[in-house]
Coordinates of C-alpha atoms and ligand atoms in Angstrom, one line a residue:
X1 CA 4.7 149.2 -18.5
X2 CA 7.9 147.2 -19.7
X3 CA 10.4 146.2 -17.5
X4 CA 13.3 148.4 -17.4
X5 CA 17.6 148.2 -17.4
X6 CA 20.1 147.6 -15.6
X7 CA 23.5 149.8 -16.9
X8 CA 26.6 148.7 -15.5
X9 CA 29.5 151.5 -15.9
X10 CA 32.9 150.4 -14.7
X11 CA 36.0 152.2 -14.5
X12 CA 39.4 153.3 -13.0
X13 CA 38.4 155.5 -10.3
X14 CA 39.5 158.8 -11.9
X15 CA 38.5 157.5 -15.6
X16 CA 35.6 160.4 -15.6
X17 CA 32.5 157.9 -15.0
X18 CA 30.9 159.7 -12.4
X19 CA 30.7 162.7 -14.4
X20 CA 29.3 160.6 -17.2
X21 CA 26.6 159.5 -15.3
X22 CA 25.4 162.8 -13.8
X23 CA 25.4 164.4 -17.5
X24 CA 23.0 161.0 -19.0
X25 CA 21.0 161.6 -16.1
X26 CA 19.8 164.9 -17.2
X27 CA 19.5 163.8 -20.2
X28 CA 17.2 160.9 -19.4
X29 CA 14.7 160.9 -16.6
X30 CA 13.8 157.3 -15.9
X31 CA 17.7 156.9 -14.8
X32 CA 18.3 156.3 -11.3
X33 CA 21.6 156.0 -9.8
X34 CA 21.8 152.9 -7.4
X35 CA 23.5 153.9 -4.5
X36 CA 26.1 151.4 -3.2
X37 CA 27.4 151.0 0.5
X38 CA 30.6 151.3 1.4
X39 CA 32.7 151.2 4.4
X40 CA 35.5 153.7 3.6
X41 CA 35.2 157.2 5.0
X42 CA 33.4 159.8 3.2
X43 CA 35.1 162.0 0.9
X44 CA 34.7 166.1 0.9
X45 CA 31.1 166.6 1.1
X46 CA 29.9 163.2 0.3
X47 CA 26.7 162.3 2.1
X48 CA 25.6 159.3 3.4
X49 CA 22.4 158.0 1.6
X50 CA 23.1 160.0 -1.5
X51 CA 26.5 159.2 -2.6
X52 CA 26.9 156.0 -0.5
X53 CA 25.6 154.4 2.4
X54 CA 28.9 154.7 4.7
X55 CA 28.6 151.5 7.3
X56 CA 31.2 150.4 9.4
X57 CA 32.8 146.9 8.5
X58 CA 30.9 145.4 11.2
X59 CA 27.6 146.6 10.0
X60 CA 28.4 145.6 6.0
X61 CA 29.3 142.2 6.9
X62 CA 25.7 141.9 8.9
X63 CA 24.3 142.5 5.8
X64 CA 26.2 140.6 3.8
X65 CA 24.8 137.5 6.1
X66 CA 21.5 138.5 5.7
X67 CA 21.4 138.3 1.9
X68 CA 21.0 142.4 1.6
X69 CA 23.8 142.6 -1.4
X70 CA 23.1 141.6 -5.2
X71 CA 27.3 141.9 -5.3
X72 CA 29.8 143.1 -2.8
X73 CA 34.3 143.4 -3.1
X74 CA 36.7 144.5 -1.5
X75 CA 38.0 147.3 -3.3
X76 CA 41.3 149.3 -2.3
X77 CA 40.8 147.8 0.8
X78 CA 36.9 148.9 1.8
X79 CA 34.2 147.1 1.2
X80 CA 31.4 148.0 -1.7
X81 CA 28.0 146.7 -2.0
X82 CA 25.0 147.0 -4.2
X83 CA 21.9 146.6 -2.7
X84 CA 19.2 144.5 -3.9
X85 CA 15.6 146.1 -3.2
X86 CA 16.3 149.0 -4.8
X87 CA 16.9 147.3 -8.5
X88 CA 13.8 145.1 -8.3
X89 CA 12.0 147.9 -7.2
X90 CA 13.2 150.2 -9.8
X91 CA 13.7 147.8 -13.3
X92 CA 10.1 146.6 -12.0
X93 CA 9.1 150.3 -12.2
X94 CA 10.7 150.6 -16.1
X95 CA 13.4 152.4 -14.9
X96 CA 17.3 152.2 -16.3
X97 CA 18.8 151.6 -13.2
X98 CA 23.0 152.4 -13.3
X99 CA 25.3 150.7 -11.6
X100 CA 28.6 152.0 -10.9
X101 CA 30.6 149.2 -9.9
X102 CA 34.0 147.2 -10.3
X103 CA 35.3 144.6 -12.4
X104 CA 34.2 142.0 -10.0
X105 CA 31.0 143.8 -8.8
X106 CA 30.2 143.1 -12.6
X107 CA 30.8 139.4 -12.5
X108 CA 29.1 138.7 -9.5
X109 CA 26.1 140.8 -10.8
X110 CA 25.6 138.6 -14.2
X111 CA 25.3 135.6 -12.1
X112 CA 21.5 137.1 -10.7
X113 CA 20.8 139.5 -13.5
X114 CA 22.6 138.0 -17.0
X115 CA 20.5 141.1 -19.2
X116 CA 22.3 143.9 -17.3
X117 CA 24.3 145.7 -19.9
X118 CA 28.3 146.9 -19.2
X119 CA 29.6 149.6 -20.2
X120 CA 33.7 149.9 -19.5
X121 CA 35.0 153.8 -19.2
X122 CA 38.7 154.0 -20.1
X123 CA 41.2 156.9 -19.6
X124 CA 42.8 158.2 -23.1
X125 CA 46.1 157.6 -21.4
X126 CA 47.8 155.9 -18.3
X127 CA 49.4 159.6 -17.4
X128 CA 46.0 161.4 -18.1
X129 CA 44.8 159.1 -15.4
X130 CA 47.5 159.5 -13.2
X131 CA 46.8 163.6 -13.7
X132 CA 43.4 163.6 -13.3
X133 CA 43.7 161.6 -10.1
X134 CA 45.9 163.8 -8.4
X135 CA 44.3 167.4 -9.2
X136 CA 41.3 165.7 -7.4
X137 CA 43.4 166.7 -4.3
X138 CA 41.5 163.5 -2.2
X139 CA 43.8 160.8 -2.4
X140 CA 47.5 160.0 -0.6
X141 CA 49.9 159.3 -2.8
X142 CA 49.7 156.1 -1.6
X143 CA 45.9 155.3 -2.5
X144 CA 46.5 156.9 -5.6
X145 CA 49.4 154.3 -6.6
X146 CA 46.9 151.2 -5.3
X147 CA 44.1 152.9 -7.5
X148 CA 46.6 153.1 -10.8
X149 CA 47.8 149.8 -10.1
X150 CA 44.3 148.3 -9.9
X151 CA 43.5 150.4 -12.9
X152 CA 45.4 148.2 -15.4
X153 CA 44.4 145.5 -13.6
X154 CA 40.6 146.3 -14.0
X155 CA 41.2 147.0 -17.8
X156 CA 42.9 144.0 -18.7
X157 CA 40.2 142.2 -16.9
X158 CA 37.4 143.9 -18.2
X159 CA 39.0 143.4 -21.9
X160 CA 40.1 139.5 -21.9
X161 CA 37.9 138.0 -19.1
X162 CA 34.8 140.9 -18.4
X163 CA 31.3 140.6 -19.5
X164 CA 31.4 144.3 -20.6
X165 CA 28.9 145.2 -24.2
X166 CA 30.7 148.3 -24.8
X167 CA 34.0 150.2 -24.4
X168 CA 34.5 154.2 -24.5
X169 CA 37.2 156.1 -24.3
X170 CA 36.8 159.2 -22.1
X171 CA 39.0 161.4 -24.0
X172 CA 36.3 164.6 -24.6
X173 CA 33.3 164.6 -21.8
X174 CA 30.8 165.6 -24.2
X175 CA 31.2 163.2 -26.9
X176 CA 32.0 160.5 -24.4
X177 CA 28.6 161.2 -23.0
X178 CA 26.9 161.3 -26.6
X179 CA 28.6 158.2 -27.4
X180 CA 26.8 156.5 -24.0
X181 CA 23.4 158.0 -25.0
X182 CA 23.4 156.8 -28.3
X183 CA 24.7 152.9 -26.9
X184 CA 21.5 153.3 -24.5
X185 CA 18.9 154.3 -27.4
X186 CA 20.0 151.2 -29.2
X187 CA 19.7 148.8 -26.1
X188 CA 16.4 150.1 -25.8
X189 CA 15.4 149.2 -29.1
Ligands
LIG1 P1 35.4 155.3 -4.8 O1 36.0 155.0 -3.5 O2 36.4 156.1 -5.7 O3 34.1 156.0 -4.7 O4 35.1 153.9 -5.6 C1 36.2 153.0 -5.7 C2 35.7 151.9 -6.6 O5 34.7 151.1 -5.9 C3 35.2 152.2 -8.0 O6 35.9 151.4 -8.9 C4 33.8 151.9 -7.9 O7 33.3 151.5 -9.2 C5 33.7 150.8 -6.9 N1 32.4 150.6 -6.3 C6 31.6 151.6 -5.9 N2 30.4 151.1 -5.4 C7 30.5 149.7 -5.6 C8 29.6 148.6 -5.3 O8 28.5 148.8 -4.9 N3 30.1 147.4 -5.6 C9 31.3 147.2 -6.2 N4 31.7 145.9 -6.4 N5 32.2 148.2 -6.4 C10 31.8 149.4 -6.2

């Protein structure tokens, strides 16, 4: 069997990406959603060890020691991390393995795996953002004005200095989502 992918999607948190992902994943099989740790709290119904793995700061630095993350950041003030068995495991298996990860998450992540593909996810509009963000209903008004001001922050980055293959603008869910299938039938090529 060939080897598989590795799909990086990055984003401003409110930018639609998760949504994105859960729609190609129906759409596609062999697409498995690596899940990251984290050390902030979790949200609504989040679960731990399907949306994240929620460890305490003490516990996620432990692991950092021990080698267990392919890329960690302090994001918003938590800490994120991708584990690393779970890609091998999976791209060995000829899976397309997605990543949904920050600007620097992505950097760190070319150093081991320079094929991974990045795909950047932008809001049609800084106020569309700003909306969408707030009728989530999750966030202080504070976290939400840390988020937008890392959002520009993570564009520009992702734009001048980023690694990123391809950028789409999430104006329509569905043809943002046909857009991304299409881009992953031609890497696969
Ligand atoms: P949220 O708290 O909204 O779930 O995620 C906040 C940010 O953390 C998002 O930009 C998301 O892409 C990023 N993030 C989630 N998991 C990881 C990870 O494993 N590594 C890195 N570097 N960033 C992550």
């Amino acid at each position: 069997m060939s080897k598989g992918l590795i799909l990086v999607f990055s984003a401003a948190s409110g930018a639609g990406k998760s949504t994105i992902i859960s729609e190609l994943k129906k759409r596609r099989s062999n697409m498995i959603h690596s899940i990251s740790a984290t050390t902030r709290a979790p949200r609504g119904s989040e679960k731990n060890g399907v949306d994240y793995f929620f460890y305490s700061v003490e516990k996620f630095k432990e692991l950092i020691d021990k080698g267990e993350f392919v890329e960690w950041a302090l994001v918003h003030n938590n800490y994120y991390g991708t584990p690393r068995t779970f890609i091998d495991q999976q791209v060995e298996a000829g899976n397309i393995v997605v990543l949904d990860i920050d600007v620097q998450g992505k950097a760190q992540l070319d150093k081991i795996y320079p094929d991974a593909q990045g795909i950047f996810i932008e809001p049609p509009t800084w106020e569309e953002l700003e909306k969408r963000l707030r009728s989530r209903g999750t966030d202080t008004d504070e976290a939400i004005a840390v988020r937008l001001a890392n959002a520009r922050k993570e564009q520009d980055y992702a734009r001048f200095e980023g690694k990123y293959d391809f950028f789409v603008v999430n104006d329509n869910l569905d043809e943002t989502v046909q857009k991304i299938d299409k881009i992953i039938e031609i890497v696969l090529r």
